[in-house]
Amino acid sequence: MTVWTSLYTSSCAIVIATLLGVPIGLWLGLNRFRGRQLLITLLNTLMALPTVVVGLLLFGLLSRQGPLGPLGLLFTPLAMIAGQMVLATPIVANLVLAAVTGADRRIINTALTLGASRLQAAAKLLSEIRFGIMAAVIVGFGRVIAEVGVAMMLGGNIRNSTRTMTTAIALETSKGEFAFGLALGIVLLSVALIANLFLNFLQQR
Protein backbone atom coordinates (compact mmCIF):
# COMPACT_ATOMS: atom_id res chain seq x y z
CA MET A 1 0.00 0.00 0.00
CA THR A 2 2.85 2.36 0.82
CA VAL A 3 4.51 1.77 -2.57
CA TRP A 4 1.18 2.24 -4.35
CA THR A 5 0.50 5.52 -2.52
CA SER A 6 3.92 6.85 -3.55
CA LEU A 7 3.41 5.89 -7.18
CA TYR A 8 -0.18 7.12 -7.31
CA THR A 9 0.43 10.55 -5.80
CA SER A 10 3.69 11.12 -7.71
CA SER A 11 2.21 10.02 -11.04
CA CYS A 12 -0.88 12.19 -10.64
CA ALA A 13 1.26 15.16 -9.61
CA ILE A 14 3.64 14.86 -12.57
CA VAL A 15 0.77 14.49 -15.04
CA ILE A 16 -0.83 17.71 -13.76
CA ALA A 17 2.55 19.45 -13.63
CA THR A 18 3.20 18.45 -17.24
CA LEU A 19 -0.18 19.74 -18.38
CA LEU A 20 0.60 23.07 -16.69
CA GLY A 21 4.35 23.32 -17.17
CA VAL A 22 4.60 22.50 -20.88
CA PRO A 23 2.28 25.35 -22.01
CA ILE A 24 4.03 27.77 -19.64
CA GLY A 25 7.47 26.84 -20.94
CA LEU A 26 6.27 26.97 -24.55
CA TRP A 27 4.64 30.36 -24.05
CA LEU A 28 7.69 31.89 -22.38
CA GLY A 29 9.99 30.42 -25.01
CA LEU A 30 8.07 31.67 -28.02
CA ASN A 31 7.02 35.13 -26.88
CA ARG A 32 8.94 38.28 -26.07
CA PHE A 33 7.15 40.75 -23.82
CA ARG A 34 7.76 43.16 -20.99
CA GLY A 35 8.25 41.32 -17.72
CA ARG A 36 9.28 38.05 -19.38
CA GLN A 37 12.66 37.96 -17.68
CA LEU A 38 10.98 38.58 -14.33
CA LEU A 39 8.73 35.56 -14.88
CA ILE A 40 11.71 33.42 -15.83
CA THR A 41 13.54 34.54 -12.69
CA LEU A 42 10.45 33.65 -10.65
CA LEU A 43 10.36 30.18 -12.20
CA ASN A 44 14.04 29.69 -11.43
CA THR A 45 13.38 30.70 -7.83
CA LEU A 46 10.43 28.32 -7.52
CA MET A 47 12.62 25.43 -8.68
CA ALA A 48 14.59 25.78 -5.45
CA LEU A 49 11.53 26.25 -3.26
CA PRO A 50 11.95 24.16 -0.08
CA THR A 51 9.35 21.43 0.32
CA VAL A 52 8.59 22.48 3.88
CA VAL A 53 7.66 25.97 2.66
CA VAL A 54 5.24 24.50 0.11
CA GLY A 55 3.85 22.22 2.79
CA LEU A 56 3.42 25.08 5.24
CA LEU A 57 1.63 27.32 2.72
CA LEU A 58 -0.75 24.60 1.59
CA PHE A 59 -1.29 23.45 5.16
CA GLY A 60 -2.49 26.97 5.98
CA LEU A 61 -4.84 26.94 3.00
CA LEU A 62 -6.25 23.47 3.67
CA SER A 63 -6.46 23.53 7.47
CA ARG A 64 -9.81 24.04 9.19
CA GLN A 65 -9.07 27.71 9.70
CA GLY A 66 -7.89 28.15 6.10
CA PRO A 67 -9.98 29.30 3.13
CA LEU A 68 -10.12 25.78 1.68
CA GLY A 69 -10.66 24.07 5.02
CA PRO A 70 -14.34 23.18 4.37
CA LEU A 71 -13.25 20.94 1.49
CA GLY A 72 -11.64 18.55 3.96
CA LEU A 73 -8.60 17.87 1.78
CA LEU A 74 -5.93 18.04 4.47
CA PHE A 75 -4.31 14.68 5.28
CA THR A 76 -5.59 13.11 2.07
CA PRO A 77 -3.78 11.93 -1.08
CA LEU A 78 -5.30 14.89 -2.95
CA ALA A 79 -3.49 17.33 -0.67
CA MET A 80 -0.22 15.49 -1.29
CA ILE A 81 -0.79 15.57 -5.04
CA ALA A 82 -1.42 19.32 -4.88
CA GLY A 83 1.81 19.90 -2.97
CA GLN A 84 3.89 17.71 -5.27
CA MET A 85 2.35 19.40 -8.31
CA VAL A 86 3.48 22.79 -6.97
CA LEU A 87 7.01 21.41 -6.63
CA ALA A 88 7.14 19.80 -10.08
CA THR A 89 5.48 22.45 -12.27
CA PRO A 90 8.35 25.00 -12.16
CA ILE A 91 10.84 22.25 -12.99
CA VAL A 92 8.86 21.07 -16.01
CA ALA A 93 8.22 24.63 -17.19
CA ASN A 94 11.89 25.63 -16.90
CA LEU A 95 13.21 22.57 -18.72
CA VAL A 96 10.63 22.97 -21.49
CA LEU A 97 11.58 26.64 -21.75
CA ALA A 98 15.23 25.62 -22.14
CA ALA A 99 14.28 23.11 -24.84
CA VAL A 100 12.22 25.70 -26.74
CA THR A 101 15.00 28.30 -26.46
CA GLY A 102 17.53 25.81 -27.82
CA ALA A 103 15.33 24.70 -30.71
CA ASP A 104 15.69 26.09 -34.22
CA ARG A 105 13.26 28.99 -34.46
CA ARG A 106 12.90 28.32 -38.19
CA ILE A 107 10.62 25.41 -37.28
CA ILE A 108 7.82 27.80 -36.36
CA ASN A 109 8.45 30.16 -39.28
CA THR A 110 8.60 27.31 -41.80
CA ALA A 111 5.38 25.79 -40.51
CA LEU A 112 3.61 29.15 -40.70
CA THR A 113 4.93 29.74 -44.22
CA LEU A 114 3.54 26.38 -45.30
CA GLY A 115 0.09 27.44 -44.12
CA ALA A 116 -0.03 25.96 -40.62
CA SER A 117 -1.89 27.78 -37.89
CA ARG A 118 -0.10 29.06 -34.79
CA LEU A 119 -1.43 26.06 -32.87
CA GLN A 120 -0.24 23.61 -35.50
CA ALA A 121 3.16 25.30 -35.65
CA ALA A 122 3.46 25.04 -31.85
CA ALA A 123 2.49 21.37 -32.04
CA LYS A 124 5.24 20.81 -34.62
CA LEU A 125 7.75 22.48 -32.32
CA LEU A 126 6.64 20.31 -29.41
CA SER A 127 7.18 17.26 -31.58
CA GLU A 128 10.71 18.40 -32.36
CA ILE A 129 11.58 18.97 -28.68
CA ARG A 130 9.80 15.85 -27.37
CA PHE A 131 13.05 14.48 -25.91
CA GLY A 132 13.47 17.65 -23.87
CA ILE A 133 9.87 17.39 -22.68
CA MET A 134 10.35 13.79 -21.62
CA ALA A 135 13.53 14.77 -19.78
CA ALA A 136 11.52 17.42 -17.93
CA VAL A 137 8.95 14.80 -16.94
CA ILE A 138 11.67 12.43 -15.72
CA VAL A 139 13.34 15.11 -13.60
CA GLY A 140 10.00 16.28 -12.20
CA PHE A 141 8.95 12.74 -11.32
CA GLY A 142 12.26 12.13 -9.56
CA ARG A 143 11.73 15.30 -7.54
CA VAL A 144 8.28 14.40 -6.26
CA ILE A 145 8.65 10.68 -5.60
CA ALA A 146 11.69 11.31 -3.38
CA GLU A 147 10.36 14.28 -1.38
CA VAL A 148 9.23 13.92 2.21
CA GLY A 149 8.31 17.39 3.54
CA VAL A 150 5.09 17.90 1.58
CA ALA A 151 4.02 14.28 1.99
CA MET A 152 4.50 14.45 5.76
CA MET A 153 2.87 17.86 6.33
CA LEU A 154 -0.10 17.47 3.98
CA GLY A 155 -0.60 13.72 4.16
CA GLY A 156 -0.01 13.19 7.85
CA ASN A 157 1.74 9.83 7.29
CA ILE A 158 -1.48 7.89 7.91
CA ARG A 159 -1.09 4.15 7.54
CA ASN A 160 -2.92 2.61 4.56
CA SER A 161 -3.97 6.06 3.42
CA THR A 162 -1.26 8.70 2.98
CA ARG A 163 1.93 6.93 4.05
CA THR A 164 4.51 6.99 1.28
CA MET A 165 7.86 5.28 1.07
CA THR A 166 9.70 8.45 2.09
CA THR A 167 7.50 9.13 5.11
CA ALA A 168 7.69 5.46 6.09
CA ILE A 169 11.50 5.68 5.97
CA ALA A 170 11.40 8.78 8.19
CA LEU A 171 9.07 7.03 10.63
CA GLU A 172 11.08 3.83 10.88
CA THR A 173 14.33 5.75 11.28
CA SER A 174 12.84 7.82 14.11
CA LYS A 175 11.88 4.53 15.83
CA GLY A 176 15.43 3.27 15.54
CA GLU A 177 14.56 0.70 12.87
CA PHE A 178 17.51 1.60 10.66
CA ALA A 179 17.64 -1.76 8.86
CA PHE A 180 13.97 -1.53 7.91
CA GLY A 181 14.40 2.09 6.89
CA LEU A 182 17.35 1.15 4.70
CA ALA A 183 15.33 -1.66 3.13
CA LEU A 184 12.55 0.80 2.31
CA GLY A 185 15.16 3.13 0.83
CA ILE A 186 16.34 0.35 -1.48
CA VAL A 187 12.74 -0.30 -2.51
CA LEU A 188 12.28 3.43 -3.21
CA LEU A 189 15.42 3.50 -5.36
CA SER A 190 14.25 0.40 -7.22
CA VAL A 191 10.81 1.86 -7.90
CA ALA A 192 12.35 5.15 -9.06
CA LEU A 193 14.75 3.25 -11.31
CA ILE A 194 11.96 1.21 -12.90
CA ALA A 195 9.82 4.31 -13.44
CA ASN A 196 12.73 6.19 -15.03
CA LEU A 197 13.61 3.22 -17.24
CA PHE A 198 10.01 3.18 -18.45
CA LEU A 199 10.06 6.92 -19.15
CA ASN A 200 13.39 6.57 -20.95
CA PHE A 201 11.90 3.76 -23.03
CA LEU A 202 9.04 6.05 -24.03
CA GLN A 203 11.55 8.83 -24.78
CA GLN A 204 13.45 6.66 -27.25
CA ARG A 205 10.40 5.45 -29.17
GROMACS .gro file of C-alpha atoms in nm:
model
  205
    1MET     CA    1   0.000   0.000   0.000
    2THR     CA    2   0.285   0.236   0.082
    3VAL     CA    3   0.451   0.177  -0.257
    4TRP     CA    4   0.118   0.224  -0.435
    5THR     CA    5   0.050   0.552  -0.252
    6SER     CA    6   0.392   0.685  -0.355
    7LEU     CA    7   0.341   0.589  -0.718
    8TYR     CA    8  -0.018   0.712  -0.731
    9THR     CA    9   0.043   1.055  -0.580
   10SER     CA   10   0.369   1.112  -0.771
   11SER     CA   11   0.221   1.002  -1.104
   12CYS     CA   12  -0.088   1.219  -1.064
   13ALA     CA   13   0.126   1.516  -0.961
   14ILE     CA   14   0.364   1.486  -1.257
   15VAL     CA   15   0.077   1.449  -1.504
   16ILE     CA   16  -0.083   1.771  -1.376
   17ALA     CA   17   0.255   1.945  -1.363
   18THR     CA   18   0.320   1.845  -1.724
   19LEU     CA   19  -0.018   1.974  -1.838
   20LEU     CA   20   0.060   2.307  -1.669
   21GLY     CA   21   0.435   2.332  -1.717
   22VAL     CA   22   0.460   2.250  -2.088
   23PRO     CA   23   0.228   2.535  -2.201
   24ILE     CA   24   0.403   2.777  -1.964
   25GLY     CA   25   0.747   2.684  -2.094
   26LEU     CA   26   0.627   2.697  -2.455
   27TRP     CA   27   0.464   3.036  -2.405
   28LEU     CA   28   0.769   3.189  -2.238
   29GLY     CA   29   0.999   3.042  -2.501
   30LEU     CA   30   0.807   3.167  -2.802
   31ASN     CA   31   0.702   3.513  -2.688
   32ARG     CA   32   0.894   3.828  -2.607
   33PHE     CA   33   0.715   4.075  -2.382
   34ARG     CA   34   0.776   4.316  -2.099
   35GLY     CA   35   0.825   4.132  -1.772
   36ARG     CA   36   0.928   3.805  -1.938
   37GLN     CA   37   1.266   3.796  -1.768
   38LEU     CA   38   1.098   3.858  -1.433
   39LEU     CA   39   0.873   3.556  -1.488
   40ILE     CA   40   1.171   3.342  -1.583
   41THR     CA   41   1.354   3.454  -1.269
   42LEU     CA   42   1.045   3.365  -1.065
   43LEU     CA   43   1.036   3.018  -1.220
   44ASN     CA   44   1.404   2.969  -1.143
   45THR     CA   45   1.338   3.070  -0.783
   46LEU     CA   46   1.043   2.832  -0.752
   47MET     CA   47   1.262   2.543  -0.868
   48ALA     CA   48   1.459   2.578  -0.545
   49LEU     CA   49   1.153   2.625  -0.326
   50PRO     CA   50   1.195   2.416  -0.008
   51THR     CA   51   0.935   2.143   0.032
   52VAL     CA   52   0.859   2.248   0.388
   53VAL     CA   53   0.766   2.597   0.266
   54VAL     CA   54   0.524   2.450   0.011
   55GLY     CA   55   0.385   2.222   0.279
   56LEU     CA   56   0.342   2.508   0.524
   57LEU     CA   57   0.163   2.732   0.272
   58LEU     CA   58  -0.075   2.460   0.159
   59PHE     CA   59  -0.129   2.345   0.516
   60GLY     CA   60  -0.249   2.697   0.598
   61LEU     CA   61  -0.484   2.694   0.300
   62LEU     CA   62  -0.625   2.347   0.367
   63SER     CA   63  -0.646   2.353   0.747
   64ARG     CA   64  -0.981   2.404   0.919
   65GLN     CA   65  -0.907   2.771   0.970
   66GLY     CA   66  -0.789   2.815   0.610
   67PRO     CA   67  -0.998   2.930   0.313
   68LEU     CA   68  -1.012   2.578   0.168
   69GLY     CA   69  -1.066   2.407   0.502
   70PRO     CA   70  -1.434   2.318   0.437
   71LEU     CA   71  -1.325   2.094   0.149
   72GLY     CA   72  -1.164   1.855   0.396
   73LEU     CA   73  -0.860   1.787   0.178
   74LEU     CA   74  -0.593   1.804   0.447
   75PHE     CA   75  -0.431   1.468   0.528
   76THR     CA   76  -0.559   1.311   0.207
   77PRO     CA   77  -0.378   1.193  -0.108
   78LEU     CA   78  -0.530   1.489  -0.295
   79ALA     CA   79  -0.349   1.733  -0.067
   80MET     CA   80  -0.022   1.549  -0.129
   81ILE     CA   81  -0.079   1.557  -0.504
   82ALA     CA   82  -0.142   1.932  -0.488
   83GLY     CA   83   0.181   1.990  -0.297
   84GLN     CA   84   0.389   1.771  -0.527
   85MET     CA   85   0.235   1.940  -0.831
   86VAL     CA   86   0.348   2.279  -0.697
   87LEU     CA   87   0.701   2.141  -0.663
   88ALA     CA   88   0.714   1.980  -1.008
   89THR     CA   89   0.548   2.245  -1.227
   90PRO     CA   90   0.835   2.500  -1.216
   91ILE     CA   91   1.084   2.225  -1.299
   92VAL     CA   92   0.886   2.107  -1.601
   93ALA     CA   93   0.822   2.463  -1.719
   94ASN     CA   94   1.189   2.563  -1.690
   95LEU     CA   95   1.321   2.257  -1.872
   96VAL     CA   96   1.063   2.297  -2.149
   97LEU     CA   97   1.158   2.664  -2.175
   98ALA     CA   98   1.523   2.562  -2.214
   99ALA     CA   99   1.428   2.311  -2.484
  100VAL     CA  100   1.222   2.570  -2.674
  101THR     CA  101   1.500   2.830  -2.646
  102GLY     CA  102   1.753   2.581  -2.782
  103ALA     CA  103   1.533   2.470  -3.071
  104ASP     CA  104   1.569   2.609  -3.422
  105ARG     CA  105   1.326   2.899  -3.446
  106ARG     CA  106   1.290   2.832  -3.819
  107ILE     CA  107   1.062   2.541  -3.728
  108ILE     CA  108   0.782   2.780  -3.636
  109ASN     CA  109   0.845   3.016  -3.928
  110THR     CA  110   0.860   2.731  -4.180
  111ALA     CA  111   0.538   2.579  -4.051
  112LEU     CA  112   0.361   2.915  -4.070
  113THR     CA  113   0.493   2.974  -4.422
  114LEU     CA  114   0.354   2.638  -4.530
  115GLY     CA  115   0.009   2.744  -4.412
  116ALA     CA  116  -0.003   2.596  -4.062
  117SER     CA  117  -0.189   2.778  -3.789
  118ARG     CA  118  -0.010   2.906  -3.479
  119LEU     CA  119  -0.143   2.606  -3.287
  120GLN     CA  120  -0.024   2.361  -3.550
  121ALA     CA  121   0.316   2.530  -3.565
  122ALA     CA  122   0.346   2.504  -3.185
  123ALA     CA  123   0.249   2.137  -3.204
  124LYS     CA  124   0.524   2.081  -3.462
  125LEU     CA  125   0.775   2.248  -3.232
  126LEU     CA  126   0.664   2.031  -2.941
  127SER     CA  127   0.718   1.726  -3.158
  128GLU     CA  128   1.071   1.840  -3.236
  129ILE     CA  129   1.158   1.897  -2.868
  130ARG     CA  130   0.980   1.585  -2.737
  131PHE     CA  131   1.305   1.448  -2.591
  132GLY     CA  132   1.347   1.765  -2.387
  133ILE     CA  133   0.987   1.739  -2.268
  134MET     CA  134   1.035   1.379  -2.162
  135ALA     CA  135   1.353   1.477  -1.978
  136ALA     CA  136   1.152   1.742  -1.793
  137VAL     CA  137   0.895   1.480  -1.694
  138ILE     CA  138   1.167   1.243  -1.572
  139VAL     CA  139   1.334   1.511  -1.360
  140GLY     CA  140   1.000   1.628  -1.220
  141PHE     CA  141   0.895   1.274  -1.132
  142GLY     CA  142   1.226   1.213  -0.956
  143ARG     CA  143   1.173   1.530  -0.754
  144VAL     CA  144   0.828   1.440  -0.626
  145ILE     CA  145   0.865   1.068  -0.560
  146ALA     CA  146   1.169   1.131  -0.338
  147GLU     CA  147   1.036   1.428  -0.138
  148VAL     CA  148   0.923   1.392   0.221
  149GLY     CA  149   0.831   1.739   0.354
  150VAL     CA  150   0.509   1.790   0.158
  151ALA     CA  151   0.402   1.428   0.199
  152MET     CA  152   0.450   1.445   0.576
  153MET     CA  153   0.287   1.786   0.633
  154LEU     CA  154  -0.010   1.747   0.398
  155GLY     CA  155  -0.060   1.372   0.416
  156GLY     CA  156  -0.001   1.319   0.785
  157ASN     CA  157   0.174   0.983   0.729
  158ILE     CA  158  -0.148   0.789   0.791
  159ARG     CA  159  -0.109   0.415   0.754
  160ASN     CA  160  -0.292   0.261   0.456
  161SER     CA  161  -0.397   0.606   0.342
  162THR     CA  162  -0.126   0.870   0.298
  163ARG     CA  163   0.193   0.693   0.405
  164THR     CA  164   0.451   0.699   0.128
  165MET     CA  165   0.786   0.528   0.107
  166THR     CA  166   0.970   0.845   0.209
  167THR     CA  167   0.750   0.913   0.511
  168ALA     CA  168   0.769   0.546   0.609
  169ILE     CA  169   1.150   0.568   0.597
  170ALA     CA  170   1.140   0.878   0.819
  171LEU     CA  171   0.907   0.703   1.063
  172GLU     CA  172   1.108   0.383   1.088
  173THR     CA  173   1.433   0.575   1.128
  174SER     CA  174   1.284   0.782   1.411
  175LYS     CA  175   1.188   0.453   1.583
  176GLY     CA  176   1.543   0.327   1.554
  177GLU     CA  177   1.456   0.070   1.287
  178PHE     CA  178   1.751   0.160   1.066
  179ALA     CA  179   1.764  -0.176   0.886
  180PHE     CA  180   1.397  -0.153   0.791
  181GLY     CA  181   1.440   0.209   0.689
  182LEU     CA  182   1.735   0.115   0.470
  183ALA     CA  183   1.533  -0.166   0.313
  184LEU     CA  184   1.255   0.080   0.231
  185GLY     CA  185   1.516   0.313   0.083
  186ILE     CA  186   1.634   0.035  -0.148
  187VAL     CA  187   1.274  -0.030  -0.251
  188LEU     CA  188   1.228   0.343  -0.321
  189LEU     CA  189   1.542   0.350  -0.536
  190SER     CA  190   1.425   0.040  -0.722
  191VAL     CA  191   1.081   0.186  -0.790
  192ALA     CA  192   1.235   0.515  -0.906
  193LEU     CA  193   1.475   0.325  -1.131
  194ILE     CA  194   1.196   0.121  -1.290
  195ALA     CA  195   0.982   0.431  -1.344
  196ASN     CA  196   1.273   0.619  -1.503
  197LEU     CA  197   1.361   0.322  -1.724
  198PHE     CA  198   1.001   0.318  -1.845
  199LEU     CA  199   1.006   0.692  -1.915
  200ASN     CA  200   1.339   0.657  -2.095
  201PHE     CA  201   1.190   0.376  -2.303
  202LEU     CA  202   0.904   0.605  -2.403
  203GLN     CA  203   1.155   0.883  -2.478
  204GLN     CA  204   1.345   0.666  -2.725
  205ARG     CA  205   1.040   0.545  -2.917
   0.00000   0.00000   0.00000
